[in-house]
Tab-separated table of C-alpha atoms and ligand atoms in Angstrom:
chain	number	residue	atom	x	y	z
A	1	UNK	CA	-16.560	40.190	-33.841
A	2	UNK	CA	-19.345	42.791	-33.846
A	3	UNK	CA	-21.445	43.431	-30.745
A	4	UNK	CA	-24.496	42.410	-32.725
A	5	UNK	CA	-22.993	39.037	-33.655
A	6	UNK	CA	-22.006	38.417	-30.053
A	7	UNK	CA	-25.514	39.264	-28.885
A	8	UNK	CA	-26.886	36.847	-31.419
A	9	UNK	CA	-24.713	34.028	-30.094
A	10	UNK	CA	-25.586	34.865	-26.487
A	11	UNK	CA	-29.275	34.556	-27.354
A	12	UNK	CA	-28.646	30.981	-28.486
A	13	UNK	CA	-27.375	29.962	-25.052
A	14	UNK	CA	-30.064	27.798	-23.433
A	15	UNK	CA	-31.604	28.654	-20.050
A	16	UNK	CA	-30.768	26.557	-17.000
A	17	UNK	CA	-34.427	25.622	-16.549
A	18	UNK	CA	-34.719	24.451	-20.148
A	19	UNK	CA	-31.693	22.203	-19.779
A	20	UNK	CA	-33.042	20.780	-16.529
A	21	UNK	CA	-36.058	19.456	-18.395
A	22	UNK	CA	-33.936	17.261	-20.671
A	23	UNK	CA	-34.036	13.553	-19.988
A	24	UNK	CA	-30.306	12.945	-19.581
A	25	UNK	CA	-29.992	15.947	-17.262
A	26	UNK	CA	-32.898	14.711	-15.164
A	27	UNK	CA	-31.151	11.373	-14.821
A	28	UNK	CA	-28.068	13.228	-13.723
A	29	UNK	CA	-30.143	15.035	-11.069
A	30	UNK	CA	-31.443	11.803	-9.609
A	31	UNK	CA	-27.899	10.408	-9.356
A	32	UNK	CA	-25.995	13.470	-8.136
A	33	UNK	CA	-28.665	15.834	-6.732
A	34	UNK	CA	-30.336	18.926	-8.171
A	35	UNK	CA	-27.912	21.463	-6.645
A	36	UNK	CA	-24.806	19.801	-8.011
A	37	UNK	CA	-26.281	19.591	-11.503
A	38	UNK	CA	-27.354	23.249	-11.483
A	39	UNK	CA	-23.807	24.211	-10.461
A	40	UNK	CA	-22.405	22.093	-13.282
A	41	UNK	CA	-24.784	23.639	-15.827
A	42	UNK	CA	-23.895	27.186	-14.714
A	43	UNK	CA	-20.182	26.493	-15.123
A	44	UNK	CA	-20.676	25.031	-18.590
A	45	UNK	CA	-22.876	27.954	-19.669
A	46	UNK	CA	-20.217	30.380	-18.446
A	47	UNK	CA	-17.639	28.599	-20.607
A	48	UNK	CA	-20.052	28.775	-23.510
A	49	UNK	CA	-20.430	32.540	-23.034
A	50	UNK	CA	-16.645	32.929	-23.060
A	51	UNK	CA	-16.366	30.898	-26.248
A	52	UNK	CA	-18.964	33.152	-27.880
A	53	UNK	CA	-16.622	36.089	-27.269
A	54	UNK	CA	-13.684	34.197	-28.770
A	55	UNK	CA	-15.093	32.787	-32.002
A	56	UNK	CA	-18.351	31.589	-33.543
A	57	UNK	CA	-16.693	28.274	-34.527
A	58	UNK	CA	-15.596	27.523	-30.983
A	59	UNK	CA	-19.072	28.492	-29.779
A	60	UNK	CA	-20.701	26.131	-32.262
A	61	UNK	CA	-18.570	23.175	-31.246
A	62	UNK	CA	-19.141	23.845	-27.536
A	63	UNK	CA	-22.858	24.182	-28.160
A	64	UNK	CA	-22.901	20.832	-29.891
A	65	UNK	CA	-21.260	18.989	-27.022
A	66	UNK	CA	-23.069	20.841	-24.226
A	67	UNK	CA	-24.988	17.854	-22.830
A	68	UNK	CA	-21.880	15.674	-22.666
A	69	UNK	CA	-19.897	18.569	-21.179
A	70	UNK	CA	-22.421	19.017	-18.364
A	71	UNK	CA	-22.364	15.297	-17.552
A	72	UNK	CA	-18.553	15.323	-17.530
A	73	UNK	CA	-18.408	18.404	-15.307
A	74	UNK	CA	-20.859	17.000	-12.741
A	75	UNK	CA	-19.019	13.666	-12.615
A	76	UNK	CA	-15.633	15.340	-12.300
A	77	UNK	CA	-16.801	17.515	-9.417
A	78	UNK	CA	-18.172	14.427	-7.708
A	79	UNK	CA	-14.993	12.336	-8.148
A	80	UNK	CA	-13.245	11.345	-4.953
A	81	UNK	CA	-9.855	12.718	-4.082
A	82	UNK	CA	-8.487	9.262	-3.359
A	83	UNK	CA	-8.507	7.221	-6.553
A	84	UNK	CA	-7.018	4.295	-8.427
A	85	UNK	CA	-3.657	4.837	-10.107
A	86	UNK	CA	-1.446	2.640	-12.244
A	87	UNK	CA	1.861	1.953	-10.536
A	88	UNK	CA	4.450	1.829	-13.310
A	89	UNK	CA	7.328	2.656	-10.958
A	90	UNK	CA	8.426	-0.963	-10.514
A	91	UNK	CA	8.368	-0.447	-6.747
A	92	UNK	CA	6.129	-3.250	-5.544
A	93	UNK	CA	5.408	-2.033	-2.008
A	94	UNK	CA	5.207	1.695	-2.744
A	95	UNK	CA	4.214	3.343	0.530
A	96	UNK	CA	2.924	6.491	-1.210
A	97	UNK	CA	0.821	4.395	-3.586
A	98	UNK	CA	-0.847	2.385	-0.835
A	99	UNK	CA	1.637	-0.506	-0.460
A	100	UNK	CA	0.047	-3.929	-1.041
A	101	UNK	CA	-2.867	-4.130	-3.504
A	102	UNK	CA	-5.407	-6.804	-2.561
A	103	UNK	CA	-6.458	-9.744	-4.699
A	104	UNK	CA	-9.926	-10.800	-5.780
A	105	UNK	CA	-10.724	-13.053	-2.821
A	106	UNK	CA	-9.382	-10.587	-0.304
A	107	UNK	CA	-11.593	-7.893	-1.845
A	108	UNK	CA	-14.684	-10.073	-1.940
A	109	UNK	CA	-14.380	-10.561	1.801
A	110	UNK	CA	-14.207	-6.800	2.334
A	111	UNK	CA	-17.195	-6.046	0.096
A	112	UNK	CA	-19.422	-8.570	1.775
A	113	UNK	CA	-18.577	-7.489	5.309
A	114	UNK	CA	-18.635	-3.787	4.595
A	115	UNK	CA	-21.850	-3.623	2.632
A	116	UNK	CA	-24.088	-4.895	5.390
A	117	UNK	CA	-24.207	-6.109	8.980
A	118	UNK	CA	-21.739	-8.748	10.089
A	119	UNK	CA	-20.939	-10.949	13.069
A	120	UNK	CA	-18.005	-8.656	13.879
A	121	UNK	CA	-18.467	-8.947	17.647
A	122	UNK	CA	-21.210	-11.507	17.766
A	123	UNK	CA	-20.829	-15.198	18.464
A	124	UNK	CA	-23.219	-17.045	16.193
A	125	UNK	CA	-23.042	-20.227	18.277
A	126	UNK	CA	-23.962	-18.752	21.641
A	127	UNK	CA	-25.949	-15.779	20.339
A	128	UNK	CA	-23.924	-13.600	22.678
A	129	UNK	CA	-21.242	-10.946	22.367
A	130	UNK	CA	-18.055	-12.138	20.676
A	131	UNK	CA	-14.538	-10.766	20.325
A	132	UNK	CA	-13.482	-9.226	17.053
A	133	UNK	CA	-10.085	-10.938	17.073
A	134	UNK	CA	-11.692	-14.365	17.262
A	135	UNK	CA	-12.158	-14.159	13.497
A	136	UNK	CA	-8.477	-14.126	12.697
A	137	UNK	CA	-6.410	-15.033	15.783
A	138	UNK	CA	-6.793	-18.796	15.431
A	139	UNK	CA	-5.850	-18.746	11.756
A	140	UNK	CA	-2.728	-16.621	12.380
A	141	UNK	CA	-1.610	-18.860	15.253
A	142	UNK	CA	-2.049	-21.934	13.143
A	143	UNK	CA	-0.122	-20.624	10.167
A	144	UNK	CA	2.705	-18.985	12.118
A	145	UNK	CA	2.871	-21.651	14.819
A	146	UNK	CA	2.332	-19.166	17.643
A	147	UNK	CA	0.493	-19.579	20.929
A	148	UNK	CA	-1.728	-16.606	20.206
A	149	UNK	CA	-2.114	-13.581	17.963
A	150	UNK	CA	-3.663	-10.165	17.834
A	151	UNK	CA	-3.712	-7.405	15.242
A	152	UNK	CA	-3.831	-3.619	15.413
A	153	UNK	CA	-3.854	-0.736	12.928
A	154	UNK	CA	-0.258	-0.965	11.776
A	155	UNK	CA	3.097	-2.266	12.902
A	156	UNK	CA	3.981	1.029	14.582
A	157	UNK	CA	0.913	0.529	16.799
A	158	UNK	CA	1.933	-3.103	17.354
A	159	UNK	CA	5.360	-2.076	18.710
A	160	UNK	CA	3.746	0.594	20.884
A	161	UNK	CA	1.177	-1.848	22.268
A	162	UNK	CA	3.793	-4.498	23.056
A	163	UNK	CA	6.068	-2.085	24.879
A	164	UNK	CA	3.227	-0.348	26.723
A	165	UNK	CA	1.880	-3.686	27.930
A	166	UNK	CA	5.117	-5.433	28.822
A	167	UNK	CA	7.696	-2.818	29.663
A	168	UNK	CA	6.153	0.429	30.940
A	169	UNK	CA	8.710	2.041	33.265
A	170	UNK	CA	11.239	-0.683	32.524
A	171	UNK	CA	14.398	-0.785	30.446
A	172	UNK	CA	14.331	-2.383	27.031
A	173	UNK	CA	17.683	-3.404	25.595
A	174	UNK	CA	18.263	-2.698	21.898
A	175	UNK	CA	21.419	-2.893	19.801
A	176	UNK	CA	22.812	0.467	18.593
A	177	UNK	CA	22.789	-1.057	15.106
A	178	UNK	CA	19.010	-1.424	15.225
A	179	UNK	CA	17.783	2.009	16.370
A	180	UNK	CA	15.998	2.543	13.115
A	181	UNK	CA	13.769	5.151	11.585
A	182	UNK	CA	11.167	3.699	9.215
A	183	UNK	CA	9.980	7.037	7.906
A	184	UNK	CA	6.855	8.958	8.732
A	185	UNK	CA	8.314	9.739	12.177
A	186	UNK	CA	8.477	6.102	13.266
A	187	UNK	CA	11.742	6.011	15.163
A	188	UNK	CA	12.434	3.233	17.603
A	189	UNK	CA	13.783	5.528	20.366
A	190	UNK	CA	10.767	7.836	20.100
A	191	UNK	CA	8.195	5.044	19.965
A	192	UNK	CA	9.812	3.597	23.039
A	193	UNK	CA	9.557	6.884	24.906
A	194	UNK	CA	5.888	7.232	23.954
A	195	UNK	CA	5.109	3.791	25.273
A	196	UNK	CA	6.724	4.544	28.618
A	197	UNK	CA	9.646	2.147	28.187
A	198	UNK	CA	13.227	3.231	28.814
A	199	UNK	CA	15.630	2.682	25.952
A	200	UNK	CA	18.817	0.938	26.987
A	201	UNK	CA	21.212	0.996	24.032
A	202	UNK	CA	23.946	-1.551	23.804
A	203	UNK	CA	26.832	-2.510	21.512
A	204	UNK	CA	27.995	-0.425	18.560
A	205	UNK	CA	26.442	0.633	15.278
A	206	UNK	CA	28.233	-2.050	13.283
A	207	UNK	CA	28.890	-4.700	15.913
A	208	UNK	CA	26.876	-5.926	18.850
A	209	UNK	CA	27.630	-9.158	20.716
A	210	UNK	CA	25.559	-11.203	23.123
A	211	UNK	CA	27.893	-10.124	25.932
A	212	UNK	CA	26.831	-6.509	25.273
A	213	UNK	CA	23.228	-7.464	26.001
A	214	UNK	CA	24.200	-9.391	29.096
A	215	UNK	CA	26.208	-6.448	30.477
A	216	UNK	CA	23.217	-4.144	29.993
A	217	UNK	CA	20.829	-6.337	32.017
A	218	UNK	CA	19.938	-5.101	35.506
A	219	UNK	CA	17.028	-5.445	37.964
A	220	UNK	CA	14.953	-2.920	35.989
A	221	UNK	CA	15.278	-4.648	32.618
A	222	UNK	CA	11.886	-5.463	31.080
A	223	UNK	CA	12.701	-7.058	27.724
A	224	UNK	CA	15.228	-7.700	24.973
A	225	UNK	CA	14.186	-6.174	21.660
A	226	UNK	CA	15.480	-7.053	18.227
A	227	UNK	CA	14.499	-4.856	15.294
A	228	UNK	CA	14.900	-6.210	11.800
A	229	UNK	CA	16.858	-3.564	9.903
A	230	UNK	CA	14.545	-3.814	6.951
A	231	UNK	CA	15.223	-0.522	5.187
A	232	UNK	CA	19.009	-0.291	5.317
A	233	UNK	CA	22.026	-2.538	5.442
A	234	UNK	CA	25.134	-2.325	7.550
A	235	UNK	CA	27.929	-3.873	5.547
A	236	UNK	CA	31.597	-4.602	6.084
A	237	UNK	CA	32.964	-5.252	9.573
A	238	UNK	CA	29.720	-6.249	11.214
A	239	UNK	CA	28.312	-8.598	13.798
A	240	UNK	CA	24.801	-8.992	15.080
A	241	UNK	CA	23.233	-11.236	17.641
A	242	UNK	CA	20.926	-13.989	16.413
A	243	UNK	CA	17.423	-14.590	17.718
A	244	UNK	CA	18.598	-17.930	19.162
A	245	UNK	CA	21.321	-16.271	21.238
A	246	UNK	CA	18.888	-13.650	22.522
A	247	UNK	CA	16.369	-16.330	23.440
A	248	UNK	CA	19.006	-18.204	25.410
A	249	UNK	CA	19.913	-15.046	27.285
A	250	UNK	CA	16.256	-14.181	27.831
A	251	UNK	CA	15.629	-17.594	29.380
A	252	UNK	CA	18.612	-17.233	31.693
A	253	UNK	CA	17.330	-13.898	33.081
A	254	UNK	CA	13.573	-14.546	32.647
A	255	UNK	CA	13.183	-11.737	30.136
A	256	UNK	CA	10.846	-11.756	27.140
A	257	UNK	CA	12.433	-11.503	23.688
A	258	UNK	CA	10.536	-9.276	21.271
A	259	UNK	CA	11.308	-9.221	17.541
A	260	UNK	CA	10.021	-6.444	15.271
A	261	UNK	CA	10.291	-8.122	11.883
A	262	UNK	CA	8.904	-5.199	9.913
A	263	UNK	CA	7.951	-7.048	6.782
A	264	UNK	CA	6.052	-10.136	7.793
A	265	UNK	CA	7.009	-12.719	5.295
A	266	UNK	CA	5.479	-16.189	5.616
A	267	UNK	CA	7.012	-17.902	2.593
A	268	UNK	CA	10.667	-18.629	1.993
A	269	UNK	CA	11.624	-16.103	-0.666
A	270	UNK	CA	14.884	-17.891	-1.498
A	271	UNK	CA	12.832	-20.315	-3.548
A	272	UNK	CA	12.016	-17.424	-5.854
A	273	UNK	CA	15.532	-16.124	-6.255
A	274	UNK	CA	15.462	-13.493	-3.545
A	275	UNK	CA	17.792	-13.298	-0.559
A	276	UNK	CA	16.697	-14.903	2.659
A	277	UNK	CA	14.307	-12.767	4.690
A	278	UNK	CA	13.590	-14.196	8.148
A	279	UNK	CA	10.067	-15.627	8.156
A	280	UNK	CA	7.602	-15.209	10.996
A	281	UNK	CA	7.445	-18.974	11.497
A	282	UNK	CA	11.190	-19.491	11.843
A	283	UNK	CA	11.551	-16.533	14.222
A	284	UNK	CA	8.872	-17.979	16.495
A	285	UNK	CA	10.402	-21.430	16.205
A	286	UNK	CA	13.724	-20.044	17.391
A	287	UNK	CA	11.891	-19.109	20.578
A	288	UNK	CA	11.022	-15.389	20.270
A	289	UNK	CA	8.272	-14.569	22.769
A	290	UNK	CA	6.594	-12.001	20.558
A	291	UNK	CA	7.002	-11.202	16.884
A	292	UNK	CA	5.346	-8.242	15.184
A	293	UNK	CA	5.070	-7.319	11.505
A	294	UNK	CA	3.095	-5.245	9.002
A	295	UNK	CA	-0.005	-6.528	7.242
A	296	UNK	CA	0.609	-4.588	4.032
A	297	UNK	CA	4.259	-5.275	3.331
A	298	UNK	CA	5.418	-8.704	2.130
A	299	UNK	CA	2.393	-10.381	3.701
A	300	UNK	CA	0.365	-8.711	0.947
A	301	UNK	CA	-2.702	-7.906	3.032
A	302	UNK	CA	-4.441	-4.809	4.395
A	303	UNK	CA	-2.707	-2.163	6.514
A	304	UNK	CA	-2.339	-3.761	9.935
A	305	UNK	CA	0.178	-4.639	12.606
A	306	UNK	CA	0.193	-8.289	13.581
A	307	UNK	CA	1.534	-9.621	16.858
A	308	UNK	CA	2.099	-13.351	17.246
A	309	UNK	CA	3.575	-15.139	20.226
A	310	UNK	CA	3.086	-16.353	23.800
A	311	UNK	CA	-0.522	-16.656	24.835
A	312	UNK	CA	-0.074	-14.904	28.218
A	313	UNK	CA	1.402	-11.789	26.603
A	314	UNK	CA	-1.285	-11.746	23.907
A	315	UNK	CA	-3.992	-11.969	26.617
A	316	UNK	CA	-2.441	-9.026	28.458
A	317	UNK	CA	-2.508	-6.974	25.256
A	318	UNK	CA	-6.138	-7.884	24.551
A	319	UNK	CA	-7.014	-6.257	27.858
A	320	UNK	CA	-4.805	-3.170	27.527
A	321	UNK	CA	-6.688	0.163	27.243
A	322	UNK	CA	-4.672	1.077	24.120
A	323	UNK	CA	-6.181	-1.940	22.373
A	324	UNK	CA	-9.448	-0.021	22.106
A	325	UNK	CA	-7.665	2.815	20.310
A	326	UNK	CA	-5.633	0.543	18.049
A	327	UNK	CA	-8.266	-2.051	17.195
A	328	UNK	CA	-9.024	-3.024	13.609
A	329	UNK	CA	-12.207	-2.120	11.801
A	330	UNK	CA	-14.430	-4.767	10.183
A	331	UNK	CA	-13.096	-4.068	6.711
A	332	UNK	CA	-9.509	-4.811	7.716
A	333	UNK	CA	-10.530	-7.840	9.751
A	334	UNK	CA	-12.273	-9.350	6.730
A	335	UNK	CA	-9.299	-8.656	4.459
A	336	UNK	CA	-6.842	-9.962	7.039
A	337	UNK	CA	-8.713	-13.206	7.580
A	338	UNK	CA	-8.984	-13.688	3.812
A	339	UNK	CA	-5.247	-12.995	3.439
A	340	UNK	CA	-4.245	-15.616	5.983
A	341	UNK	CA	-6.691	-18.055	4.452
A	342	UNK	CA	-4.655	-17.906	1.232
A	343	UNK	CA	-1.563	-18.913	3.209
A	344	UNK	CA	-3.069	-22.276	4.102
A	345	UNK	CA	-1.369	-23.357	0.918
A	346	UNK	CA	1.794	-21.690	-0.345
A	347	UNK	CA	1.026	-22.234	-4.013
A	348	UNK	CA	-2.382	-20.684	-3.502
A	349	UNK	CA	-0.847	-17.691	-1.711
A	350	UNK	CA	1.688	-17.060	-4.469
A	351	UNK	CA	-1.055	-17.246	-7.080
A	352	UNK	CA	-3.717	-15.167	-5.328
A	353	UNK	CA	-1.832	-12.524	-3.363
A	354	UNK	CA	-0.812	-9.753	-5.773
A	355	UNK	CA	2.414	-8.816	-3.942
A	356	UNK	CA	3.704	-12.376	-4.053
A	357	UNK	CA	2.557	-12.759	-7.637
A	358	UNK	CA	4.411	-9.611	-8.698
A	359	UNK	CA	7.601	-10.778	-6.977
A	360	UNK	CA	7.482	-14.239	-8.513
A	361	UNK	CA	6.334	-13.440	-12.056
A	362	UNK	CA	9.018	-14.807	-14.425
A	363	UNK	CA	10.921	-11.996	-16.121
A	364	UNK	CA	9.905	-13.320	-19.558
A	365	UNK	CA	6.273	-12.645	-18.769
A	366	UNK	CA	7.126	-9.106	-17.729
A	367	UNK	CA	8.991	-8.647	-21.030
A	368	UNK	CA	5.974	-9.918	-22.959
A	369	UNK	CA	3.785	-7.353	-21.222
A	370	UNK	CA	6.186	-4.589	-22.163
A	371	UNK	CA	6.226	-5.799	-25.768
A	372	UNK	CA	2.422	-5.880	-25.914
A	373	UNK	CA	2.186	-2.283	-24.749
A	374	UNK	CA	5.002	-1.126	-27.004
A	375	UNK	CA	3.533	-2.735	-30.100
A	376	UNK	CA	0.053	-1.405	-29.345
A	377	UNK	CA	1.439	2.127	-29.132
A	378	UNK	CA	3.360	1.740	-32.366
A	379	UNK	CA	0.388	0.379	-34.268
A	380	UNK	CA	-1.705	3.249	-32.899
A	381	UNK	CA	0.710	5.509	-34.767
A	382	UNK	CA	2.577	6.968	-31.821
A	383	UNK	CA	5.546	8.887	-33.236
A	384	UNK	CA	7.625	9.065	-30.049
A	385	UNK	CA	10.622	6.825	-29.558
A	386	UNK	CA	9.006	3.922	-27.679
A	387	UNK	CA	11.135	0.912	-26.744
A	388	UNK	CA	11.231	-2.176	-24.553
A	389	UNK	CA	14.215	-2.088	-22.221
A	390	UNK	CA	15.542	-4.069	-19.283
A	391	UNK	CA	14.864	-2.457	-15.930
A	392	UNK	CA	15.103	-3.133	-12.227
A	393	UNK	CA	12.065	-3.465	-9.998
A	394	UNK	CA	12.313	-3.119	-6.224
A	395	UNK	CA	10.412	-4.511	-3.268
A	396	UNK	CA	10.059	-1.115	-1.594
A	397	UNK	CA	8.153	-0.419	1.613
A	398	UNK	CA	11.445	-0.564	3.465
A	399	UNK	CA	11.953	-4.215	2.490
A	400	UNK	CA	15.285	-5.494	1.146
A	401	UNK	CA	16.621	-2.034	0.278
A	402	UNK	CA	19.564	-3.276	-1.758
A	403	UNK	CA	17.765	-5.998	-3.636
A	404	UNK	CA	16.661	-5.466	-7.214
A	405	UNK	CA	14.324	-7.733	-9.164
A	406	UNK	CA	14.990	-8.136	-12.901
A	407	UNK	CA	12.242	-6.479	-14.895
A	408	UNK	CA	11.296	-4.919	-18.223
A	409	UNK	CA	9.945	-1.492	-18.999
A	410	UNK	CA	8.386	0.412	-21.847
A	411	UNK	CA	10.500	3.532	-22.221
A	412	UNK	CA	9.479	6.722	-23.974
A	413	UNK	CA	11.785	9.465	-25.227
A	414	UNK	CA	9.435	12.368	-25.915
A	415	UNK	CA	10.194	14.483	-28.985
A	416	UNK	CA	8.383	17.717	-28.339
A	417	UNK	CA	8.179	17.963	-24.577
A	418	UNK	CA	10.333	17.248	-21.549
A	419	UNK	CA	10.148	13.935	-19.680
A	420	UNK	CA	8.775	15.864	-16.704
A	421	UNK	CA	5.990	17.317	-18.856
A	422	UNK	CA	5.103	13.871	-20.208
A	423	UNK	CA	5.146	12.358	-16.708
A	424	UNK	CA	2.818	15.159	-15.559
A	425	UNK	CA	0.429	14.430	-18.448
A	426	UNK	CA	0.466	10.762	-17.417
A	427	UNK	CA	-0.520	11.798	-13.894
A	428	UNK	CA	-3.517	13.694	-15.228
A	429	UNK	CA	-4.993	10.770	-17.181
A	430	UNK	CA	-8.429	9.472	-16.057
A	431	UNK	CA	-6.548	6.752	-14.166
A	432	UNK	CA	-3.247	8.473	-13.381
A	433	UNK	CA	-0.087	6.574	-14.352
A	434	UNK	CA	2.848	7.000	-11.977
A	435	UNK	CA	6.306	6.602	-13.535
A	436	UNK	CA	9.918	7.486	-12.983
A	437	UNK	CA	12.401	9.249	-15.230
A	438	UNK	CA	15.899	8.006	-15.962
A	439	UNK	CA	18.464	8.872	-18.648
A	440	UNK	CA	16.090	11.298	-20.396
A	441	UNK	CA	13.441	8.645	-20.718
A	442	UNK	CA	10.089	8.055	-19.080
A	443	UNK	CA	10.259	4.529	-17.678
A	444	UNK	CA	7.104	2.438	-17.401
A	445	UNK	CA	8.133	-0.644	-15.453
A	446	UNK	CA	5.808	-3.523	-16.219
A	447	UNK	CA	6.409	-5.712	-13.158
A	448	UNK	CA	3.935	-3.624	-11.163
A	449	UNK	CA	1.281	-3.439	-13.884
A	450	UNK	CA	-0.716	-6.653	-13.797
A	451	UNK	CA	-1.890	-8.751	-16.716
A	452	UNK	CA	-5.512	-7.806	-15.895
A	453	UNK	CA	-4.680	-4.109	-15.995
A	454	UNK	CA	-2.759	-4.301	-19.249
A	455	UNK	CA	-5.571	-3.488	-21.672
A	456	UNK	CA	-6.863	-0.454	-19.789
A	457	UNK	CA	-3.289	0.704	-19.199
A	458	UNK	CA	-2.510	0.580	-22.925
A	459	UNK	CA	-5.736	2.320	-23.920
A	460	UNK	CA	-4.932	5.109	-21.479
A	461	UNK	CA	-1.449	5.613	-22.868
A	462	UNK	CA	-2.901	5.968	-26.363
A	463	UNK	CA	-4.869	8.999	-25.128
A	464	UNK	CA	-1.589	10.870	-24.681
A	465	UNK	CA	-0.628	11.228	-28.338
B	501	LIG	C1	7.719	-0.905	8.263
B	501	LIG	C2	8.231	-1.147	9.613
B	501	LIG	C3	7.562	-0.675	10.754
B	501	LIG	C4	6.310	0.154	10.630
B	501	LIG	O1	5.266	-0.606	10.136
B	501	LIG	P1	3.884	0.091	9.685
B	501	LIG	O2	2.979	-1.066	9.425
B	501	LIG	O3	4.186	0.907	8.484
B	501	LIG	O4	3.419	0.920	10.832
B	501	LIG	C5	8.094	-0.947	11.996
B	501	LIG	N1	9.239	-1.654	12.123
B	501	LIG	C6	9.929	-2.137	11.063
B	501	LIG	C7	11.179	-2.903	11.277
B	501	LIG	C8	9.445	-1.898	9.767
B	501	LIG	O5	10.116	-2.364	8.702
C-alpha cells in the first residue's frame, strides 16, 4: 500500500473527542466512567491504525463496527475476574468450581440481606443488641436434633475451634486410619498442632479397635476424635470403631466424643441409590458430643463449617476469642438459614437444593438433556462428530471417592484441532465451559448442567463452530 493511501486512511480515523460526543459513548461514560471509556477508545483507535497498515478492507470493516468495538472493549476491561462458568465435568461438588451452587430461595435470602441493612446483630423484639448465630442456631438444632449449634467459615475452622476450646494442651486420641489430609493443607495432625492439642495416635492404618483407644487414655486425655474418611477408602482387612463404641468409652472416662463428618448430609442417600453416608442426625443420636461438617458439600449450602452438639460445649465456643476471627458474614448467615429452612421437609430440600437435585435427577432426564444439546448442535450444522454417550458423574468435594453416579454426556471428537485446543476454546467462551477429555473426546457431562442452564449452554456451544 502506498504511503499516500495509508495517510488517507489515517485521516479517516475519528478523534477521541468526536467519539465522546456520540450518544452511545456518553451512555457508556455514565455507566463506566470517563477515564475508562477514553482508555477503551484509545485502544480501539490503535487497532484501527494497525488495520489501516494491513489492508483497506480490514480498515473498512473495523471502521464500520467501531462503536460496538468500543462498547465491547470497555465492558471486557470492566469484567470481574471471578465469573460464572458452566460445569460440564460431571463432578457435582467441584472444589475448584466453587462446590455447591445455591438455589433460587437461598439466593433470594442473600440478595435481600446483602443489598441493605439487616437485623444481623439486632434483636427486633427487645430493640437491643442480638447475636448473629441466633438466626440459624435454633433451626440447625431442631433439624439435627442437637442441643445447640454454631457455624464458622468452613469445616477446617470448625475443627480448629472445637479443639482450641475443648482440648488445648491436652491429648486427643485419633485412629491411625483417620489421620487424613483433605487437600489445601488441611491435615488433621497439623490442624491439631495449630489448635494447641496434642495428637495421640492409636491403632493401625487398616485396623483400630476400641481397646486401642482405651489403652491410649491417660490423665491428660482431653477428647476422643473420629474423622470420617470422606475422600479415600481403606479396603480389605479392615476394622474401625463405631461412634456408639466411642461414646460408651467416652462416658466411662468422662471424655467428650467429637466427630468430624466432613460432608454434612442430612438426608438418607440410600433412598436415592447411593451408599450409606452417616447423617448428622444419626451421629448425634448415637451420642456424639460434637459433630462438625461443611456447609458447601452434601448439605448444598454456602461455604461454612457447622458444629452441632452439647449446649455447654457450644456456649464455650461462642465465647472463645477465635470465634471473632472465624465468624460468618451476613451473606453466609442468610444463605445458611435459607438452606436449613429447605430441610424442614425432605421433599422440599431435594427439589430446591441444587446439589441434592443433581444427585437425584433420574438418569433418563440427564440423557434427554444430552440429546437436546446434541440435536441442537447437529441442526445448527456442526460438522464435528457429536454424540450422546453414557458417562459417570461423581460427587466430588472429597465425598464418596469411589462412588460413581450414572450419567450421560455429549461427546465431541474434533476434526481439525486437538481435544485440548477445543477444551481451551470452550474455556474462553463468554461463559466458560469446563470439561474433561477422555479417549480422544471432549466430554460434556450433563448431570451438572441444569435444565435452566440448558438453553444458554447450547447457544454458547454453537458459537464454537
Ligand atoms: C472437607 C473436609 C474438611 C474440610 O472442610 P472445609 O469446609 O473444606 O474446610 C474437614 N474434614 C473432613 C473429614 C472433610 O471431608
